[in-house]
GROMACS .gro file of C-alpha atoms in nm:
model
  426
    1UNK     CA    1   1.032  10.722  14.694
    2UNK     CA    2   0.884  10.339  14.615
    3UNK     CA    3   0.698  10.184  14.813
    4UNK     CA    4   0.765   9.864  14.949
    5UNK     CA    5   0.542   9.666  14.751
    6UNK     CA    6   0.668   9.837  14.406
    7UNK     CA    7   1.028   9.711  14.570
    8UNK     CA    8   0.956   9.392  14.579
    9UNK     CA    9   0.827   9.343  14.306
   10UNK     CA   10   1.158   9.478  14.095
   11UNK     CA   11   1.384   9.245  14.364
   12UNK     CA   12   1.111   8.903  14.284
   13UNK     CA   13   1.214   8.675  14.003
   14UNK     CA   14   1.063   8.655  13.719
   15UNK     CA   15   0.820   8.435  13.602
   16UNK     CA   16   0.911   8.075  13.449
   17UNK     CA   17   0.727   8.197  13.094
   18UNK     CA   18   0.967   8.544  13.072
   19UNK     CA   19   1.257   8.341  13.118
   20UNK     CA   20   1.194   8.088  12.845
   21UNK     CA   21   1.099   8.334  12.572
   22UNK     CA   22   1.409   8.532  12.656
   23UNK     CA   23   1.633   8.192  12.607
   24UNK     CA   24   1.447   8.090  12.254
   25UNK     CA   25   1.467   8.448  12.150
   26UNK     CA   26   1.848   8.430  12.162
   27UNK     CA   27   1.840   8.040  12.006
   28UNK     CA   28   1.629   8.121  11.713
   29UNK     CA   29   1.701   8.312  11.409
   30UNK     CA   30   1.389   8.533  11.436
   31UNK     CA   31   1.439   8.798  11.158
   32UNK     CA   32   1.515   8.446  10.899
   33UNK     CA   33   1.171   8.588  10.658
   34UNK     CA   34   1.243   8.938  10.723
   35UNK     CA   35   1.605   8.884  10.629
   36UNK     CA   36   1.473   8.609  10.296
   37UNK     CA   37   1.233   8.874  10.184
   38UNK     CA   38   1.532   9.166  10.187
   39UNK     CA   39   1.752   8.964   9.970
   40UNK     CA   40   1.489   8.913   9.710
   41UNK     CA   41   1.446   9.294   9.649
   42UNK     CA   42   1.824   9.333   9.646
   43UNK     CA   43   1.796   9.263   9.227
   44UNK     CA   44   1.613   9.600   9.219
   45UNK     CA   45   1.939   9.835   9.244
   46UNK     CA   46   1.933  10.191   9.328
   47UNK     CA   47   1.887  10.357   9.705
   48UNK     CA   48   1.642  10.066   9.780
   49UNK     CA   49   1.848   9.787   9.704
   50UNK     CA   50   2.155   9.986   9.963
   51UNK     CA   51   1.874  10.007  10.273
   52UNK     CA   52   1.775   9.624  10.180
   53UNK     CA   53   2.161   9.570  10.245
   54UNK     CA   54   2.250   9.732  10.540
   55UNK     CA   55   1.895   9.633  10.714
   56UNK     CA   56   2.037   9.263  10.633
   57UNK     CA   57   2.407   9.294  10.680
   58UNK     CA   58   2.281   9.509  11.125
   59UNK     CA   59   2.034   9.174  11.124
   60UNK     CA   60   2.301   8.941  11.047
   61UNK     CA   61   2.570   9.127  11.318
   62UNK     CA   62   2.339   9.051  11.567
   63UNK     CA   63   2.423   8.660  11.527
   64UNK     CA   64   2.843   8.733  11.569
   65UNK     CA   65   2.822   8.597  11.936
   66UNK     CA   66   2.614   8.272  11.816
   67UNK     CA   67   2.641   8.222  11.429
   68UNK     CA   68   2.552   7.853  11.480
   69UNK     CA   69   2.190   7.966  11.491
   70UNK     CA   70   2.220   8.084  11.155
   71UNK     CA   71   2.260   7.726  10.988
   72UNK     CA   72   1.892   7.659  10.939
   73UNK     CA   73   1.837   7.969  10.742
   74UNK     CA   74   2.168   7.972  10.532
   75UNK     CA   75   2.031   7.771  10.240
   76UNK     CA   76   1.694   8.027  10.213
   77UNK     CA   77   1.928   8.334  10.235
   78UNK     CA   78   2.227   8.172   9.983
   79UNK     CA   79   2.059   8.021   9.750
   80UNK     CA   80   1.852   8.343   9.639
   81UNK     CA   81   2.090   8.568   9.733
   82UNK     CA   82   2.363   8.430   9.459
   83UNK     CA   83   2.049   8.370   9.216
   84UNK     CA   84   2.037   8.803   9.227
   85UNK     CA   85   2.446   8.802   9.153
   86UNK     CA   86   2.412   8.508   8.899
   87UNK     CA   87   2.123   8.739   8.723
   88UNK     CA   88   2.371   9.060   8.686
   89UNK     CA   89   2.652   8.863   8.622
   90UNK     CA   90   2.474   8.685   8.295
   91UNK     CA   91   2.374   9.026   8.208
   92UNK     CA   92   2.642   9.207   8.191
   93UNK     CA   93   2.665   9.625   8.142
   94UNK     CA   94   2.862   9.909   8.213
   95UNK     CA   95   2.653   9.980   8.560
   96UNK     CA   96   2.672   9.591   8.645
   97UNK     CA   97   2.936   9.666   8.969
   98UNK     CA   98   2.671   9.935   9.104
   99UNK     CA   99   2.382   9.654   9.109
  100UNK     CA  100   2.620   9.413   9.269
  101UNK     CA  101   2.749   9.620   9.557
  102UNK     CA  102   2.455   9.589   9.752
  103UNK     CA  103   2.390   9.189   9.712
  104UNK     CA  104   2.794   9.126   9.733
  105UNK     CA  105   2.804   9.285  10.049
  106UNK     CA  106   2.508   9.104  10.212
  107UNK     CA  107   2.722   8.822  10.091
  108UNK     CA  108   3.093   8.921  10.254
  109UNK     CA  109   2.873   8.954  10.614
  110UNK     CA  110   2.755   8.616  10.562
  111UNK     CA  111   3.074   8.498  10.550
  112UNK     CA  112   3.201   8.697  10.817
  113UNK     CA  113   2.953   8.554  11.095
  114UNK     CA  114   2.925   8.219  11.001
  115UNK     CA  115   3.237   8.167  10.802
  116UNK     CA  116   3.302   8.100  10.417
  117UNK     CA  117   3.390   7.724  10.486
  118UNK     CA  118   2.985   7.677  10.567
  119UNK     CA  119   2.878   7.931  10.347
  120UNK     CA  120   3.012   7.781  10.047
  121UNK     CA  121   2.846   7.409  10.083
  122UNK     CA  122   2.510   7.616   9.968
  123UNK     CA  123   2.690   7.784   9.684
  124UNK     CA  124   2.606   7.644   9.279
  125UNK     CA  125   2.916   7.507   9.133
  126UNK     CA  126   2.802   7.507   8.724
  127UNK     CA  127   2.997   7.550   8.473
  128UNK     CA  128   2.803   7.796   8.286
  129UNK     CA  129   2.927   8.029   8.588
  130UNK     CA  130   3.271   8.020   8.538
  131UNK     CA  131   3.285   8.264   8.229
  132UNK     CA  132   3.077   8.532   8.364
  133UNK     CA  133   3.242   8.494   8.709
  134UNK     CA  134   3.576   8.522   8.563
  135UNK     CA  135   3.454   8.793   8.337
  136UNK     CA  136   3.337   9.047   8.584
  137UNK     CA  137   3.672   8.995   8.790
  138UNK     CA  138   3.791   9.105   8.522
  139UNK     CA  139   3.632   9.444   8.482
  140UNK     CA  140   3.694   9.530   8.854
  141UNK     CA  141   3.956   9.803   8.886
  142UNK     CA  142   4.215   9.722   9.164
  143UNK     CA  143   4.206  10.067   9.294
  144UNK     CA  144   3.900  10.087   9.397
  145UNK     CA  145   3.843  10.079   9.665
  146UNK     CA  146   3.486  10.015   9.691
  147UNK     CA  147   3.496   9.713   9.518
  148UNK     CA  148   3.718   9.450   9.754
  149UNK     CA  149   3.361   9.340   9.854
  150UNK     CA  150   3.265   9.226   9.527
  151UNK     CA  151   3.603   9.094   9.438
  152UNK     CA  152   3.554   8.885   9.777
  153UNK     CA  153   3.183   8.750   9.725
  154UNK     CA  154   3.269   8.645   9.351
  155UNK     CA  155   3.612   8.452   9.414
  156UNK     CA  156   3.465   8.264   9.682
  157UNK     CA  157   3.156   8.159   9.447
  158UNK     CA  158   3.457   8.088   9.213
  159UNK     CA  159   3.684   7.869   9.452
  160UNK     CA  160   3.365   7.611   9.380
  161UNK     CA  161   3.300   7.651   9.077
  162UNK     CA  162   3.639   7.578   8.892
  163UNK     CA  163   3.605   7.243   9.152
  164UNK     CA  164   3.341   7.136   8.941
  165UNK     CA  165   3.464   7.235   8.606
  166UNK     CA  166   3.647   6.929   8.393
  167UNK     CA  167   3.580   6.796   8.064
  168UNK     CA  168   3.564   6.405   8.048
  169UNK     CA  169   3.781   6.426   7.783
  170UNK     CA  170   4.071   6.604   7.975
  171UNK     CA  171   4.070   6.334   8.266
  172UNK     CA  172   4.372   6.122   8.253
  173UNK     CA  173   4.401   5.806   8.364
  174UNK     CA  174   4.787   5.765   8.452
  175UNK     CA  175   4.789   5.393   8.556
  176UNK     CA  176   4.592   5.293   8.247
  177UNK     CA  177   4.868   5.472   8.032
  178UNK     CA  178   5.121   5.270   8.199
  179UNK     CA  179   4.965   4.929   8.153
  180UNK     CA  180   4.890   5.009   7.845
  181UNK     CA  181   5.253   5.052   7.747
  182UNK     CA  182   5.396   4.788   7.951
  183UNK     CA  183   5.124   4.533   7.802
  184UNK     CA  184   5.265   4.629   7.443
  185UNK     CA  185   5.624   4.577   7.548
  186UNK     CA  186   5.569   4.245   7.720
  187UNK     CA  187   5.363   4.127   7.319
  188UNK     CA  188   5.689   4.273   7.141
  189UNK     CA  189   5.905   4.110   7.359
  190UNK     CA  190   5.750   3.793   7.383
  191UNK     CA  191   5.515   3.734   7.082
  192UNK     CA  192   5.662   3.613   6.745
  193UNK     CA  193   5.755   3.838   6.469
  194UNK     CA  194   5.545   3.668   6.216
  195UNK     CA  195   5.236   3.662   6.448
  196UNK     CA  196   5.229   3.987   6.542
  197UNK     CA  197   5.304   4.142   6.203
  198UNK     CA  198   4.959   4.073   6.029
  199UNK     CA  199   4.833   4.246   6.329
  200UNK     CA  200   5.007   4.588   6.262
  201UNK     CA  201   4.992   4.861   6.023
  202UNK     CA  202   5.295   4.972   5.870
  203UNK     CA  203   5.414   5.299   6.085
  204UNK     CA  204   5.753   5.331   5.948
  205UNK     CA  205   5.926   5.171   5.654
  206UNK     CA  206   6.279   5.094   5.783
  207UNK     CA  207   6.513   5.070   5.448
  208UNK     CA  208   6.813   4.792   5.454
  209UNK     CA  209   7.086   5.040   5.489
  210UNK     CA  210   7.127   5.154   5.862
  211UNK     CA  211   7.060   5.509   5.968
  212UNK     CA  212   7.339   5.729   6.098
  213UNK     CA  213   7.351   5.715   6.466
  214UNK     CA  214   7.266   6.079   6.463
  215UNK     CA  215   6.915   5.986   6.354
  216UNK     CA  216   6.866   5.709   6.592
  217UNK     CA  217   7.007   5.845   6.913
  218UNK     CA  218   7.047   6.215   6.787
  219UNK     CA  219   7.044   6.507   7.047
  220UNK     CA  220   6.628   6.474   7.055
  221UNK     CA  221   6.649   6.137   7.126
  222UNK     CA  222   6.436   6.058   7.313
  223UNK     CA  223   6.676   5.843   7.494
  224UNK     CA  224   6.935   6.063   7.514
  225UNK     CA  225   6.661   6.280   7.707
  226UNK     CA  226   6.542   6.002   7.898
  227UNK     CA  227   6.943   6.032   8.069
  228UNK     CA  228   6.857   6.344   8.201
  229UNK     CA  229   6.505   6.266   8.349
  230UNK     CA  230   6.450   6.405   8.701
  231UNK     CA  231   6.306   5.975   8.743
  232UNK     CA  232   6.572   5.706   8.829
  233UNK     CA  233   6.380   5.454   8.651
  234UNK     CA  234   6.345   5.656   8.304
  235UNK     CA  235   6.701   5.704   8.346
  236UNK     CA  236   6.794   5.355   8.393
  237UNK     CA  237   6.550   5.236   8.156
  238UNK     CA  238   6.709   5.481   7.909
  239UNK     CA  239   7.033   5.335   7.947
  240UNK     CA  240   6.937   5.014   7.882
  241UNK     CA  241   6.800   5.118   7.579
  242UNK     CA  242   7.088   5.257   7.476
  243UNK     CA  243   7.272   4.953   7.491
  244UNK     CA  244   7.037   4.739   7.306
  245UNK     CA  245   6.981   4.992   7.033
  246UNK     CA  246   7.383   5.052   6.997
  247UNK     CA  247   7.448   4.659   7.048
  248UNK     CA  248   7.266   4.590   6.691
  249UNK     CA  249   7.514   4.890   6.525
  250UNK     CA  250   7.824   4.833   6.348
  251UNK     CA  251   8.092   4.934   6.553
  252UNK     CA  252   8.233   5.178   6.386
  253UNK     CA  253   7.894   5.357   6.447
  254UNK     CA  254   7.826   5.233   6.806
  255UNK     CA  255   8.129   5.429   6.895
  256UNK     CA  256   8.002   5.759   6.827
  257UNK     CA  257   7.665   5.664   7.071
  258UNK     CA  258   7.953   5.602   7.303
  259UNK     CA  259   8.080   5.948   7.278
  260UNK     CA  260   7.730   6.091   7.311
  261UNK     CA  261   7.692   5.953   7.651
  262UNK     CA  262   8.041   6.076   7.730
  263UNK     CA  263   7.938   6.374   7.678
  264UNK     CA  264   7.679   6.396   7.979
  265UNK     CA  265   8.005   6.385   8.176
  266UNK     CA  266   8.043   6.753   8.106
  267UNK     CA  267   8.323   6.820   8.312
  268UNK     CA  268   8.612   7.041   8.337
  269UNK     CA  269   8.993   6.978   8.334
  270UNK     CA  270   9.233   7.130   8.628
  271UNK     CA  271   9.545   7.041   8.661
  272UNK     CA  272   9.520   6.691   8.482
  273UNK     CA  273   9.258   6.643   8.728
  274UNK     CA  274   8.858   6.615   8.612
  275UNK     CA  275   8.609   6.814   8.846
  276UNK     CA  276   8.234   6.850   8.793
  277UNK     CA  277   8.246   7.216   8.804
  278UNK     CA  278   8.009   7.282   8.545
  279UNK     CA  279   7.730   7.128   8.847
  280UNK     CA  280   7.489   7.479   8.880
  281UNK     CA  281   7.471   7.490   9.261
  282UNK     CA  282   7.159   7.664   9.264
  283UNK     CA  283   7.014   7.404   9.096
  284UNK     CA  284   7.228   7.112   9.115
  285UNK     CA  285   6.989   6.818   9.078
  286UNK     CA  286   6.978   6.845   8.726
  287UNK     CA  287   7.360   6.812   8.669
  288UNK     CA  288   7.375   6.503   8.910
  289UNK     CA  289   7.098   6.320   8.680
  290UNK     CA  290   7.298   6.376   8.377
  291UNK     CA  291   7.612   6.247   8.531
  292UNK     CA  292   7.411   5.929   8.639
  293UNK     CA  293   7.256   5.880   8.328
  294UNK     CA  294   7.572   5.900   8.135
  295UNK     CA  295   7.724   5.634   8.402
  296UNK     CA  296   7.493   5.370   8.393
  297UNK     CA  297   7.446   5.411   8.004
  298UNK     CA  298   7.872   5.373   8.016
  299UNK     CA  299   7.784   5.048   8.261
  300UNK     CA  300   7.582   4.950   7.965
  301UNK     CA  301   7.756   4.961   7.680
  302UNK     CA  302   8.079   4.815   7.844
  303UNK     CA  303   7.860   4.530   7.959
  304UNK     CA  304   7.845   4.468   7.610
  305UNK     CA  305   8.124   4.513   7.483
  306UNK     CA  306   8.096   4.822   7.290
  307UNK     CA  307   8.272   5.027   7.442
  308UNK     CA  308   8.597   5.035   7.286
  309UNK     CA  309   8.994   5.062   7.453
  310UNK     CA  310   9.033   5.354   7.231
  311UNK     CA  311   8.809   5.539   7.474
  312UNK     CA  312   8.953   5.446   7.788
  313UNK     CA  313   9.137   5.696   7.826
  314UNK     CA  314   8.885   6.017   7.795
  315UNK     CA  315   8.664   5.770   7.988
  316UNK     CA  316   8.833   5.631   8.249
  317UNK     CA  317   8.911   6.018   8.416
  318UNK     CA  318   8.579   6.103   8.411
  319UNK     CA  319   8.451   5.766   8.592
  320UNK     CA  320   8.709   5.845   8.896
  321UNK     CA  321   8.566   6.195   8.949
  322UNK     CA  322   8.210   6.043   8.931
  323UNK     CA  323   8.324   5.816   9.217
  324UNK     CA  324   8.413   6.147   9.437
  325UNK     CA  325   8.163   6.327   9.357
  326UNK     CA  326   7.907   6.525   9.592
  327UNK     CA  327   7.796   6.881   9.540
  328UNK     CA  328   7.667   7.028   9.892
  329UNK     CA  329   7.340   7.173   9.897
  330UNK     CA  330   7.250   7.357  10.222
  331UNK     CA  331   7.245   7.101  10.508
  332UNK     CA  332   7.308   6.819  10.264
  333UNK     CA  333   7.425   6.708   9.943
  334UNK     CA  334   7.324   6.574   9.628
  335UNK     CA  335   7.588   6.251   9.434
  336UNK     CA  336   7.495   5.921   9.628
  337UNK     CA  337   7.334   5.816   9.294
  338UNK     CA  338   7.645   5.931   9.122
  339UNK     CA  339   7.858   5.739   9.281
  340UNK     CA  340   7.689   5.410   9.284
  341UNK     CA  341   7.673   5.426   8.937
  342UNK     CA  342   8.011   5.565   8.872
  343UNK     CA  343   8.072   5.205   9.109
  344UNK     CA  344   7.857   5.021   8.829
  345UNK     CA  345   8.084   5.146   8.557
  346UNK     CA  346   8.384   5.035   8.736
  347UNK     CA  347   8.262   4.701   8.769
  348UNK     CA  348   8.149   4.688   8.381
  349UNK     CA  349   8.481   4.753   8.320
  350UNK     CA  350   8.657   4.516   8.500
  351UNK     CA  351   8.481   4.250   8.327
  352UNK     CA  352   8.545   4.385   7.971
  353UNK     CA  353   8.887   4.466   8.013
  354UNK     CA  354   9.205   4.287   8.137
  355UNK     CA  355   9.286   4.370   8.486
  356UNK     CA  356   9.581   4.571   8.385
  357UNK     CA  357   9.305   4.883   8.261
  358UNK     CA  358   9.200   4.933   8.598
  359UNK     CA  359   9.512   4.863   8.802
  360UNK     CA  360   9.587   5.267   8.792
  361UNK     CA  361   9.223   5.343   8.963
  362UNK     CA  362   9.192   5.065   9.183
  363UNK     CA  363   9.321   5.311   9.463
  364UNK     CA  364   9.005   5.544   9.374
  365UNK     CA  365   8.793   5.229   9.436
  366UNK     CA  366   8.967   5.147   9.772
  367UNK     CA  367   8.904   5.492   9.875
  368UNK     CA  368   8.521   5.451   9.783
  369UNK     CA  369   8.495   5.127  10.009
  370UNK     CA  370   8.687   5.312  10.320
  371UNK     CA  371   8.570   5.658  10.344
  372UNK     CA  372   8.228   5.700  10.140
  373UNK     CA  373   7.915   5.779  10.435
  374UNK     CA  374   7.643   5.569  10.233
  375UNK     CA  375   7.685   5.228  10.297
  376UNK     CA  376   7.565   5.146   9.972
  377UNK     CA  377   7.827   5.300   9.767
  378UNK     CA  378   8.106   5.108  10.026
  379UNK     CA  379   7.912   4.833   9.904
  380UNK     CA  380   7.915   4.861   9.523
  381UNK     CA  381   8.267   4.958   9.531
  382UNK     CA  382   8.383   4.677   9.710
  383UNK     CA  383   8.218   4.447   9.446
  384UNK     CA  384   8.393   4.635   9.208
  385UNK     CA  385   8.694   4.583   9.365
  386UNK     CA  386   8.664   4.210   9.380
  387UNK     CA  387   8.538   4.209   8.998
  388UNK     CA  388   8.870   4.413   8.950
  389UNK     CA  389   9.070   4.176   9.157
  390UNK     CA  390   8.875   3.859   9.022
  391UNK     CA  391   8.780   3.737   9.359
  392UNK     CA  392   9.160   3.740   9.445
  393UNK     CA  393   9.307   3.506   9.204
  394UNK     CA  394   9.459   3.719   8.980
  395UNK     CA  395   9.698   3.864   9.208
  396UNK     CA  396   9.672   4.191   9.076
  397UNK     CA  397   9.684   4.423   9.336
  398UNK     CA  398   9.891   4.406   9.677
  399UNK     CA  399   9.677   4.285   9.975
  400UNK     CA  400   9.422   4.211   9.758
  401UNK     CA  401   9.334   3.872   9.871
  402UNK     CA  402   9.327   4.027  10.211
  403UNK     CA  403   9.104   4.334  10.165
  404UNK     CA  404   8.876   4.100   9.939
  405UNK     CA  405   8.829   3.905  10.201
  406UNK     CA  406   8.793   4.142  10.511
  407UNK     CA  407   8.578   4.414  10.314
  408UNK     CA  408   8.268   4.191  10.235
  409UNK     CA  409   7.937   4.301  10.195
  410UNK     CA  410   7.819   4.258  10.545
  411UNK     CA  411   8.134   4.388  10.721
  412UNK     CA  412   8.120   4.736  10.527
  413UNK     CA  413   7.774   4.839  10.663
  414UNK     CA  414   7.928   4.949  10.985
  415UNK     CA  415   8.130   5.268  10.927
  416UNK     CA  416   8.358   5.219  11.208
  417UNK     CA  417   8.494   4.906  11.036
  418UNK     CA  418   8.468   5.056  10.704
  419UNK     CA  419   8.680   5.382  10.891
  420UNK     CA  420   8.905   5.218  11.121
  421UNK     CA  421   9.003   4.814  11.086
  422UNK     CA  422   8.989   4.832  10.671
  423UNK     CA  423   9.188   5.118  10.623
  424UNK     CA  424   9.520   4.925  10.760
  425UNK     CA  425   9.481   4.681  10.523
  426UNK     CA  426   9.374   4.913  10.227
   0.00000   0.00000   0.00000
C-alpha cells in the first residue's frame, strides 16, 4: 500500500529543470558524434562495418517524427560518409558491392528521414565521379536483391553529378549562331561584290557553264529539305530561296525545280478528283509541312514568273485540294497552314496568268471565303478572289463586283456573316 506522502509525490509536478532537459533532449540531435564517429569506421568492411550500420541507420529512425533536427549534423555525417563510397568506388574489385552495403545503406536511411531533396545539397558533384559512379552501376546485377540499396545511394550521388558535368567546348550558344548568320547575310546582301571579294577565300570555284538543277536543288538540297522543316519560318525562308535560286536559271531548267516542288504535293487521284491520302494519320504533321512548303514555294515561283502554263494543269488540281484540306487529329485537326498557303498560290496565280486560268476554280475560292472556320484563311481567299476578279473590273465572274465588295477583309472575321449574308450572294 503507499503511503500518502509517496502519493503525492508521484501526483506533484515535476520540477521546472526535468521539464526543460526532456524538451532539448527531443530538439537536439544528441547521438550527432556517436553517429560521425560510426560512419568513419564504415570503410573497414566485414561484421564491424554491418553493426556500425545498423547502430547508425536505429539512431537515425529515432529522428522520423522530427527530421528537421537533423539539418545541423547532415553536412558532418554526408560529407564523410560519401568520402567512404567515393574510396571503394575509385578502387574498384570483385568484393567492392560487399564493402558498400553497409555505407550505402546508412545512406538510403538518410534519405528516408530527412529526404533526398536536402540530402543531396551536401553531396560532391565532380566530374572525376561520374566514371566510377557509372561504372559500379554497372556491375550491379538486377536480381539481386540485396543490392536496390546501393543502386539507390549511387544514382542519387549521380543525379548531381552529371548536373555538373559539361565541357566548355560542348556549350552552345544558339543566339550567337543566329546573329552570326544573319550578320553575314545582311554584308552579302548589302556590301559590294568587289569589296567584299578581297575579303574572302575562294570556297568554291563556280565554272561559266550552269550546273544541272539536280545539283543545285537536288533531293539533298538543302532547300528542298528546308520545305519539309517541322519550322514555318525555315519553310518559308526555303521557298524564297527557291525562287531566287530558280529565277537566275534558264527556263528550260527552272521548270524541272518547278516539278520538284510539285512533287511535295504527293497526292493521290480518285475519280478525277485529287485527295491527300498519302497524309500518315498517326503522324500527320509531317505531311501537312510538306504540302505547305511545296505551296508557298509554288506562290514563289509564279510570283516570278517561272512557273510555266504548261504546268497548269498537273498544278492547278493539286492547289484546289490544298484549299480543302484538313486531316483530323483527335479533338482537332491539322491544315490551317495548308490552306492559307494553298490561298497564297491562288493569288500568285491570278497575277501571272490571264483571268481566264482561274475562272474554273474560282468556285473553290468562294467556298474558302464562305465556309472555312479560321478567319484567316476566309481572309486570304477573299484577296485571292479579288486578285482573280481584279478588284471587279474585269467582269469575270458573275456577282463578282458584288461579293468583292460585301466580302472585305473586315466583314469576313465574323462567321455568321461569312455563313449566312455572303453565301446568297456567292
Amino acid at each position: 500500500m503507499v503511503s500518502p506522502t509517496n502519493n503525492e509525490s508521484l501526483n506533484a509536478p515535476p520540477e521546472p529543470d526535468a521539464v526543460d532537459e526532456v524538451v532539448e533532449a527531443r530538439l537536439l540531435f544528441t547521438e550527432a558524434e556517436e553517429a560521425a564517429q560510426l560512419i568513419g569506421s564504415l570503410g573497414g568492411g566485414g561484421d564491424e562495418a554491418a553493426a556500425a550500420a545498423e547502430r547508425v541507420c536505429t539512431i537515425l529512425d529515432r529522428y522520423q517524427e522530427q527530421p528537421g533536427v537533423l539539418d545541423p549534423a547532415l553536412e558532418l555525417l554526408v560529407v564523410p560518409l560519401l568520402s567512404v563510397v567515393r574510396t571503394l568506388a575509385h578502387a574498384g574489385g570483385a568484393a567492392v558491392s560487399a564493402s558498400l552495403r553497409p555505407p550505402c545503406r546508412v545512406m538510403y536511411t538518410l534519405c528516408k528521414v530527412r529526404g533526398y531533396k536536402t540530402v543531396v545539397k551536401f553531396v560532391p558533384h565532380e566530374a572525376r565521379d561520374l566514371e566510377p559512379l557509372v561504372g559500379l552501376l554497372g556491375t550491379l546485377a538486377p536480381e539481386d536483391g540485396d543490392t536496390w540499396q546501393i543502386s539507390y545511394s549511387l544514382m542519387v550521388w549521380l543525379s548531381m553529378v552529371v548536373m555538373g558535368c559539361s565541357r566548355p567546348s560542348a556549350s552552345t550558344a544558339s543566339f550567337l549562331t543566329v546573329g552570326i548568320y544573319t550578320t553575314l547575310a545582311a554584308i552579302f546582301k548589302l556590301g559590294h561584290r568587289e569589296e567584299l571579294l578581297p575579303q574572302l577565300e575562294l570556297q568554291v570555284h563556280l565554272g561559266p557553264l550552269i550546273a544541272a538543277p539536280a545539283a543545285l536543288l537536288g533531293d539533298s538540297s538543302v532547300l528542298l529539305s528546308g520545305l519539309r522543316d517541322s519550322d514555318t519560318v525555315v519553310r518559308w525562308s526555303s521557298a524564297k530561296g527557291i525562287g531566287r535560286i530558280t529565277n537566275r536559271l534558264p527556263l528550260e531548267l527552272a521548270d524541272d525545280v518547278v516539278g520538284g516542288a510539285v512533287d511535295l504535293l504527293a497526292p493521290e487521284e480518285r475519280g478525277g478528283v485529287f485527295l491527300p491520302s498519302a497524309v500518315d494519320l498517326l503522324a500527320p504533321d509531317e505531311q501537312a509541312s510538306a504540302w505547305h512548303g511545296g505551296c508557298l514555294a509554288l506562290a514563289e515561283l509564279a510570283r516570278r514568273g517561272l512557273l510555266l502554263p504548261a504546268r497548269l494543269p498537273e498544278v492547278l488540281p493539286r492547289v484546289v485540294s490544298a484549299l480543302h484540306y484538313d486531316v483530323p487529329r483527335g479533338t482537332t485537326s491539322v491544315g490551317t497552314h495548308v490552306r492559307d498557303a494553298a490561298c497564297y498560290v491562288c493569288w500568285a496565280f491570278a497575277r501571272a496568268f490571264d483571268a481566264a486560268v482561274m475562272a474554273p476554280h474560282a468556285q473553290s475560292l468562294l467556298v474558302v471565303v464562305t465556309f472555312d472556320r479560321e478567319v484567316n484563311v476566309r481572309r486570304a481567299a477573299s484577296a485571292a478572289f479579288q486578285e482573280t476578279e481584279n478588284v471587279g473590273r474585269q467582269g469575270s465572274f458573275p456577282h463578282g463586283i458584288e461579293i468583292v465588295t460585301r466580302a472585305d477583309y473586315f466583314a469576313l472575321g465574323s462567321r455568321p456573316n461569312a455563313y449566312l449574308r455572303y453565301l446568297r450572294v456567292a
